[in-house]
XYZ file of C-alpha atoms in Angstrom:
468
model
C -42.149 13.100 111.748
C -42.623 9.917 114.297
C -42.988 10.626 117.689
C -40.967 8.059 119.474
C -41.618 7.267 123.156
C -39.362 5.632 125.815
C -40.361 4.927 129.188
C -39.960 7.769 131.480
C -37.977 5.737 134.298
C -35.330 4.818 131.998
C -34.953 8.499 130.462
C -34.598 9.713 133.648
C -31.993 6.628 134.798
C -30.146 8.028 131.129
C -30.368 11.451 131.295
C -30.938 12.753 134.567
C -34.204 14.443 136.475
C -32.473 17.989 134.965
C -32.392 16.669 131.351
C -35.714 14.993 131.703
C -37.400 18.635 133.079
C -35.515 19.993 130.087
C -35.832 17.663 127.360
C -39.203 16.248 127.803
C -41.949 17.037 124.917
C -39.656 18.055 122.033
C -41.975 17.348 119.701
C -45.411 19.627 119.693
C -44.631 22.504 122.467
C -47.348 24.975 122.081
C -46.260 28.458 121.418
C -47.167 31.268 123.942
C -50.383 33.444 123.758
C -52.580 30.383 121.971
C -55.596 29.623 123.691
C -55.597 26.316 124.485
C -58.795 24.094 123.650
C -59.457 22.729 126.304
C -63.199 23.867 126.838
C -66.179 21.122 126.480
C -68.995 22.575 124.534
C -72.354 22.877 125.310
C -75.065 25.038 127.021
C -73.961 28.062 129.396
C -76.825 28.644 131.690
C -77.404 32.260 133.272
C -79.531 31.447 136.369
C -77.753 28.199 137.793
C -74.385 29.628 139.626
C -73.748 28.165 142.373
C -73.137 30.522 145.890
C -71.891 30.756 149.235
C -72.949 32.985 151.724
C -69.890 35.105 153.816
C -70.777 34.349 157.463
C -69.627 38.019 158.259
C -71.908 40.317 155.982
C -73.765 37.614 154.689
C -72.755 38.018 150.941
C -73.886 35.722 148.216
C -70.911 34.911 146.724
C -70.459 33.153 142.968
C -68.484 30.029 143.835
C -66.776 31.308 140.607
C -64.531 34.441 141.227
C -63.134 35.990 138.028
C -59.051 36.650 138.819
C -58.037 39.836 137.292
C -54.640 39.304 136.906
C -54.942 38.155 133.436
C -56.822 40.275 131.630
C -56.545 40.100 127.672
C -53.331 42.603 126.512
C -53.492 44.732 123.219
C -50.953 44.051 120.874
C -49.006 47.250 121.671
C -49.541 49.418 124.844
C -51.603 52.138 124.834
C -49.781 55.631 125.172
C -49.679 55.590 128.932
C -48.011 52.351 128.838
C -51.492 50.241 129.628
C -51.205 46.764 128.177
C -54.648 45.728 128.573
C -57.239 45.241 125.987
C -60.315 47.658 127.953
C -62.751 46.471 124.936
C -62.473 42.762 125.550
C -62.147 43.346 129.400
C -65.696 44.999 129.253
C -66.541 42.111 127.219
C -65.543 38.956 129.729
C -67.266 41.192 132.323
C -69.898 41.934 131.166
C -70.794 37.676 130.386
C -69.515 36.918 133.550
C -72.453 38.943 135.876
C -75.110 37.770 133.127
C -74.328 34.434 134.070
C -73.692 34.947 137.858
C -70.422 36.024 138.746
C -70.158 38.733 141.012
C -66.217 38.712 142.685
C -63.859 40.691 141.033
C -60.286 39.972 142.591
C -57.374 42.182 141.668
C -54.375 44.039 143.077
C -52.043 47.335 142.648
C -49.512 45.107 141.116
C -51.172 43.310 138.245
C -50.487 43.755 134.713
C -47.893 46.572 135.419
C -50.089 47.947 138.051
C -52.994 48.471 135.724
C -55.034 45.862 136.372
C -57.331 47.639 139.147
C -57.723 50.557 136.839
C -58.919 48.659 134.086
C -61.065 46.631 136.594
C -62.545 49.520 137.700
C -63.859 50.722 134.638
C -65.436 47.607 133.383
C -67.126 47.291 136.567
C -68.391 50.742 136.851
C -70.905 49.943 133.652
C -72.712 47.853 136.658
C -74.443 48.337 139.964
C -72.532 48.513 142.295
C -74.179 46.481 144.701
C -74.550 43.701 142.361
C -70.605 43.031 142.557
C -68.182 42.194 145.151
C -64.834 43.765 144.657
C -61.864 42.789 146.331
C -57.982 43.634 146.196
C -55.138 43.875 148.197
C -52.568 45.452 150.222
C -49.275 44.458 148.404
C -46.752 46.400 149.724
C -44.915 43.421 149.774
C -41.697 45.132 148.164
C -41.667 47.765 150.888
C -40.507 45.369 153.293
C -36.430 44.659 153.163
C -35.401 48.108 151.524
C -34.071 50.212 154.990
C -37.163 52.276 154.237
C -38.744 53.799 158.088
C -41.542 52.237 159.721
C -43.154 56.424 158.692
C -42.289 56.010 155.222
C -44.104 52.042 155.006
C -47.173 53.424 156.214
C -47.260 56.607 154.156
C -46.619 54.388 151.184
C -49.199 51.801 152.080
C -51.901 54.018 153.051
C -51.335 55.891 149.376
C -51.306 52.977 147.754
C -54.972 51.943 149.454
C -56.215 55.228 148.687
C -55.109 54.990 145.163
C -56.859 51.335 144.645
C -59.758 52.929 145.749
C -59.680 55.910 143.274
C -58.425 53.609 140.059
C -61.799 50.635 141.194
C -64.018 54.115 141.049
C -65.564 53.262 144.607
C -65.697 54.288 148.069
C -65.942 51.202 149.823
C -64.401 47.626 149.082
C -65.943 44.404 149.816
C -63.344 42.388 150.400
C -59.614 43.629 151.408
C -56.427 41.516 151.642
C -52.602 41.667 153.389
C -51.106 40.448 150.263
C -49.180 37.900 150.196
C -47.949 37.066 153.897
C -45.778 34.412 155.088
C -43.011 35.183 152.625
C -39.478 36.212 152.615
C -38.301 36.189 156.028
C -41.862 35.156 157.516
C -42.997 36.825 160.732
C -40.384 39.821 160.677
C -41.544 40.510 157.498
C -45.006 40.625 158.197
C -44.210 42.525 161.220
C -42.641 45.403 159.208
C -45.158 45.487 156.617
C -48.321 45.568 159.100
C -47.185 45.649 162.897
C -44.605 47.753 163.257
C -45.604 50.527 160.941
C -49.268 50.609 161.906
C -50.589 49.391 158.517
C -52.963 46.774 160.308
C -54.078 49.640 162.969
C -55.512 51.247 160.264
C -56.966 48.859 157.990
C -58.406 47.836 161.222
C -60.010 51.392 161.428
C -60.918 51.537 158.059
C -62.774 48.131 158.544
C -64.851 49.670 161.472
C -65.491 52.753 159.797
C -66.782 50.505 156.445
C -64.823 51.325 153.839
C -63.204 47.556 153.956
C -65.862 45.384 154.788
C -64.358 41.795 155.223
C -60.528 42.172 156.192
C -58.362 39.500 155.123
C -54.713 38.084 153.914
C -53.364 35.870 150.958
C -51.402 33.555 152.345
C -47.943 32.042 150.642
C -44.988 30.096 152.326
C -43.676 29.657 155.819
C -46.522 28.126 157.958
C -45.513 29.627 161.211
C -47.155 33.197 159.971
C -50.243 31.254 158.836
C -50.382 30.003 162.405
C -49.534 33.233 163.627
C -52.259 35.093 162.220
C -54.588 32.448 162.931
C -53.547 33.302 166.725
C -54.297 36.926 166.358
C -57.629 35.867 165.072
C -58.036 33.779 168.324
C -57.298 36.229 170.661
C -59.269 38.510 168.863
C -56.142 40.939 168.495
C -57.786 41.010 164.781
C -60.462 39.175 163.741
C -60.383 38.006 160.011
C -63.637 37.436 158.238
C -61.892 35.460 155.318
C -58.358 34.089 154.243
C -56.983 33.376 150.465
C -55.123 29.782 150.179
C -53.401 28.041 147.297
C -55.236 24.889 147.188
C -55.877 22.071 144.238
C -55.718 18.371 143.922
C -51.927 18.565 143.771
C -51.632 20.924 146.872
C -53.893 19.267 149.006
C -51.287 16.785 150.248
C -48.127 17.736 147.999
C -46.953 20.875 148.821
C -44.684 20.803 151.229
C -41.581 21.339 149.313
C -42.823 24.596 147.875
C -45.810 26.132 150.559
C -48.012 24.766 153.267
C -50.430 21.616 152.071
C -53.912 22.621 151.195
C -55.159 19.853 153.487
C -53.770 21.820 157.253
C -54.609 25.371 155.792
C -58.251 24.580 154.778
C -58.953 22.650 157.830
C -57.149 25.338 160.140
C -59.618 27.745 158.465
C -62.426 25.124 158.590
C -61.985 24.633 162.630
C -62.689 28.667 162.989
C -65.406 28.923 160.531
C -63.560 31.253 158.328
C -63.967 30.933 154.594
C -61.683 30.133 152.609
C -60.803 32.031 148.729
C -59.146 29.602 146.263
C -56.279 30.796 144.499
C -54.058 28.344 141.786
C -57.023 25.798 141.000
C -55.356 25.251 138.494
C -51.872 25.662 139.874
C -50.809 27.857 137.269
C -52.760 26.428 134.572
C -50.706 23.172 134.743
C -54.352 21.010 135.835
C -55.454 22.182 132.493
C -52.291 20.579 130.687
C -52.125 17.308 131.651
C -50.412 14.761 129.494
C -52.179 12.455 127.076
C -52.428 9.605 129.704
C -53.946 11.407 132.931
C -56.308 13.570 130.278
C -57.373 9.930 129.103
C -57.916 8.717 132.502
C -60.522 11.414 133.210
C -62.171 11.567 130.109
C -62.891 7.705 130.909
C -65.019 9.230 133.560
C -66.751 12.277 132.060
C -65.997 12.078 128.921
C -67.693 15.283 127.731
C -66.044 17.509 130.533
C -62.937 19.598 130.045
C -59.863 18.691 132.323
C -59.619 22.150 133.683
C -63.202 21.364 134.831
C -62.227 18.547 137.210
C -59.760 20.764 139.108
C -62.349 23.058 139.242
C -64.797 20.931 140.539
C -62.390 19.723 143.343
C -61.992 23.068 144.898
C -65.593 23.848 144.952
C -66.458 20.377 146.999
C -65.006 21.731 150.273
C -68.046 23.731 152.183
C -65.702 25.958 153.393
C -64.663 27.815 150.223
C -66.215 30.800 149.157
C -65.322 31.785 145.776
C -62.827 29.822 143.518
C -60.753 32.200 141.553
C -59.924 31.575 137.820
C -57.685 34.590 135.714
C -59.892 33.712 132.874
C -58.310 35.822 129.612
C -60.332 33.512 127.251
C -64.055 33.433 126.782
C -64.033 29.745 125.991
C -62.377 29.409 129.460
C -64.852 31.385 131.302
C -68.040 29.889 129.456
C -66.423 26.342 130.186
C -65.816 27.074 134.332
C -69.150 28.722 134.288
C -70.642 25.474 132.941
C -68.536 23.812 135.649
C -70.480 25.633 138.457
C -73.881 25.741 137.317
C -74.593 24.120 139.483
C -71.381 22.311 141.163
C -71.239 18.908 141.041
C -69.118 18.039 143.928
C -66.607 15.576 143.101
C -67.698 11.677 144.432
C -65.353 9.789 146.680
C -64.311 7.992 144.334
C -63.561 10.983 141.832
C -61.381 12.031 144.773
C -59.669 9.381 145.185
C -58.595 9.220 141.167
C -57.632 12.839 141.521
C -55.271 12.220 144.199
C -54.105 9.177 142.296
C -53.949 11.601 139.262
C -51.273 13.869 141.730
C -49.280 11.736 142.893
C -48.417 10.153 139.205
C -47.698 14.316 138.166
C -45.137 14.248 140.397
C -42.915 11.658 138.207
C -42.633 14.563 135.616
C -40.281 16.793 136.545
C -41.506 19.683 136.054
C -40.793 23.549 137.514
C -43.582 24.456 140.216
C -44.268 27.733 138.319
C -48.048 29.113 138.213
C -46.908 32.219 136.237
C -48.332 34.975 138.776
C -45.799 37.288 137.385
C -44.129 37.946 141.249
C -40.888 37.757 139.848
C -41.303 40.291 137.712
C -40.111 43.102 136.076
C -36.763 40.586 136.292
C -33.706 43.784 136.531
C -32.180 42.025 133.477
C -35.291 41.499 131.226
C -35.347 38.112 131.440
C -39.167 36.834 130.980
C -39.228 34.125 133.743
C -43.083 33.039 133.716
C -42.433 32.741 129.812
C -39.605 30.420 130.211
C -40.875 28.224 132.691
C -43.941 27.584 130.591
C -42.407 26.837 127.350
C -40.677 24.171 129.803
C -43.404 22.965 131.375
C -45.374 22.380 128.269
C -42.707 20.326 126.379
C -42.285 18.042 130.373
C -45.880 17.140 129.739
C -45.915 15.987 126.480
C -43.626 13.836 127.322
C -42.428 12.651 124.066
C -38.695 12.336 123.945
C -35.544 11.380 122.037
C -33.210 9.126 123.961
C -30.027 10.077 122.320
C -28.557 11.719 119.105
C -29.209 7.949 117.135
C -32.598 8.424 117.857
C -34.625 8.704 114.900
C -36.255 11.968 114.509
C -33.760 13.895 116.727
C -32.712 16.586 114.303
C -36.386 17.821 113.651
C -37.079 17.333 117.464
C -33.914 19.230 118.137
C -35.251 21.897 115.778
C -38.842 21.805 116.815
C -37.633 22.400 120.422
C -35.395 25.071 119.890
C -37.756 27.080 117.755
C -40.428 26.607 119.829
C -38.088 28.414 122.752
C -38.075 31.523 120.182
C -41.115 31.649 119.334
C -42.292 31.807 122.936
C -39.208 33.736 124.755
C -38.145 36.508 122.747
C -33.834 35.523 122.828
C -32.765 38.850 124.925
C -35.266 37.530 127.817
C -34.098 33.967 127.733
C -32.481 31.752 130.496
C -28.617 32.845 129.094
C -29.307 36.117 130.334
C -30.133 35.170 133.598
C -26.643 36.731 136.251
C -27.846 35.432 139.556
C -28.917 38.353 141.162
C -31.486 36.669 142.928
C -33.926 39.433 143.072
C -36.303 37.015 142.017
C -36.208 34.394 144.915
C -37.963 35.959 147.649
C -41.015 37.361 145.609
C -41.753 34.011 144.537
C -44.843 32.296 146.876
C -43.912 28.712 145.206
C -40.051 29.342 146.889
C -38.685 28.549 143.146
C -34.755 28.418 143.633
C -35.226 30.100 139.703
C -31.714 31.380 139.059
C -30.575 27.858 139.525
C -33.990 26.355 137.612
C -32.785 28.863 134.093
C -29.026 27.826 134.489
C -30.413 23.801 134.116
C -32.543 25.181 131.501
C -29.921 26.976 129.619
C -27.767 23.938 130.062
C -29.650 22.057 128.259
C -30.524 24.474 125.606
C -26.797 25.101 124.841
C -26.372 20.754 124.508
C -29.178 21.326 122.023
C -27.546 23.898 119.799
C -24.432 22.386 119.735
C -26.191 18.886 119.682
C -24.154 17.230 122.619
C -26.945 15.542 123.642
């Protein structure tokens, strides 16, 4: 089959930003669950990891954190309903402290709320001083329900007690409010933490040792990030670290979905609080660029994956403590590792080309999805992440037809529609989606997605019926 490119500009003057996002990469969309190859080969070293020190306990911290929201899934569930694969979990652990890793992030709600559990069993076949463990308050979907300031806390403080119990410690090195800033910002935050006394006593528990570096993941309305920053300055709490989105896309570009990179990190930066990296990658999409932008790296390091460079990026800033990567692949965690032993920190000029590199990603409209999963269980079954990335894929391909007399447009229509099967089973597709709009407020990217899967299944309905 020929793949036949137009320009983008005049597909988009012809069909429309909404057909563009839709249509875009008919030809080649990679299925889901393939890893993708994306790795540069070559030597892994064990003793050249690159660290940071925590100004608060003085941690050495691997400038590579492992994510453990990701974690390989078996096939079919075990009995209990556990999706993860514990064999291969011990496995990617198990390389990653041999070659210098030592933070473990996780939370109660990953991976069906197995992921600390899991976690905590690979880990426990360590020291436990030779790893840095860190998860999360998210009691995130306590807050709107009518439930009483008595019941948030007795909820919360369970659910602490229980991440403690399922990580098989007594003590965790690094604790996080999960997820603030969402929602309906500060009121929210004030009835998860504030009003209920949830801060009070991770505050206590802080003193006491159990948590020893407090902090919060921040997504979405920068008034709470300045907020808590304030508390911090008053010294109402004092926060030895805070989690930020930030890549070479986020830095500056952000503002229609969260708070730029560039104000959070140097907010941070001012107070000499480090900063944890979430979304490097920004949902995997800086490992999936198109042919063109993969091209224009390679003409600069030619045997380094593109993954690496966003990689690289977030480890240049002196503030950061850990990057975090949800690495379900060993390819992908030998290849980061490689990437941060040692860190190369990206040139001025490199900088400037990834910036460059951002601002031409923009043109393709894509959705800003990272798959974290916060929109999910979806009350309808619909498998959001899933959809979204089967979309995202075929925008960066970005081979199109331009119209039904376009040759190859019956196998592209084809390819593209079975593609969308194979990767979305069809009773969690777009035409299920009602409009409920459960999903909106979980979502730290502020996707409008009820009204991103109607475009989608829009288009997928002109494709079946080939209207367009």
């Amino acid at each position: 089959m020929e793949k036949k490119k137009i320009d983008r500009r005049k597909f988009l003057k012809t069909f429309g930003v909404g057909a563009a996002a839709a249509t875009a990469g008919l030809y080649g969309c990679k299925t889901k669950g393939t890893a993708p190859s994306a790795a540069a080969a070559g030597e892994v070293p064990t003793d050249r990891m690159t660290f940071r020190t925590c100004p608060s306990t003085g941690d050495r911290v691997s400038l590579l954190g492992y994510g453990c929201m990701r974690w390989p899934l078996l096939e079919s569930p075990a009995a209990d309903g556990n999706p993860i694969d514990q064999e291969a979990v011990n496995e990617l652990v198990d390389y990653a402290i041999a070659h210098g890793v030592n933070y473990f992030d996780t939370a109660p709600v990953y991976i069906q709320g197995f992921s600390e559990k899991s976690t905590g069993i690979a880990l426990k076949r360590h020291p436990r001083e030779k790893v840095f463990i860190a998860t999360k308050m998210s009691n995130h979907r306590m807050a709107g329900r009518g439930m009483s300031p008595a019941r948030i806390f007795k909820d919360s403080e369970e659910m602490y007690r229980r991440s403690l119990r399922d990580l098989q410690t007594d003590y965790l090195d690094y604790y996080l409010l999960h997820a603030v800033g969402g929602d309906k910002g500060i009121e929210t935050f004030n009835e998860r933490f504030i009003d209920c006394g949830v801060l009070d006593f991770l505050l206590r528990e802080h003193e006491a040792g159990r948590i020893r570096n407090l902090g919060w993941s921040f997504h979405g309305d920068q008034k709470v990030f300045d907020h808590l920053l304030a508390m911090h300055d008053s010294g109402e709490a004092r926060w030895d670290f805070v989690q930020i989105q930030m890549n070479y896309v986020d830095w500056k570009h952000a503002s229609d979905r969260n708070v730029n990179a560039e104000y959070l990190y140097g907010e941070l930066e001012k107070r000499g609080i480090p900063a944890v990296i979430m979304e490097p990658l920004l949902g995997g999409r800086l490992s999936r660029l198109n042919d063109h932008l993969v091209e224009r790296l390679k003409e600069r390091r030619p045997t380094e994956s593109t993954a690496s460079w966003a990689f690289r990026y977030a480890g240049s800033w002196p503030g950061v403590l850990t990057v975090l990567s949800g690495m379900t692949y060993m390819e992908h965690l030998q290849d980061n590792i490689r990437t941060y032993s040692p860190l190369e920190p990206c040139t001025g000029e490199e900088l400037a080309l990834l910036e460059d590199t951002a601002q031409l990603m923009l043109k393709y409209p894509t959705v800003p999805c990272t798959e974290c999963q916060y929109c999910m269980p979806c009350p309808y079954g619909l498998d959001i992440p899933a959809i979204f990335a089967h979309y995202n894929r075929c925008v960066n391909e970005g081979n199109v037809p331009k119209d039904r007399q376009d040759p190859g447009y019956r196998e592209a229509r084809r390819a593209f529609l079975i593609g969308y099967d194979r990767s979305v089973p069809k009773l969690r597709q777009a035409s299920h989606c009602i409009g409920c709009n459960q999903c909106v407020s979980h979502c730290p990217q502020s996707i409008k997605i009820p009204q991103q899967l109607r475009r989608i299944d829009r288009f997928v309905e002109q494709l079946k019926q080939g209207t367009l």
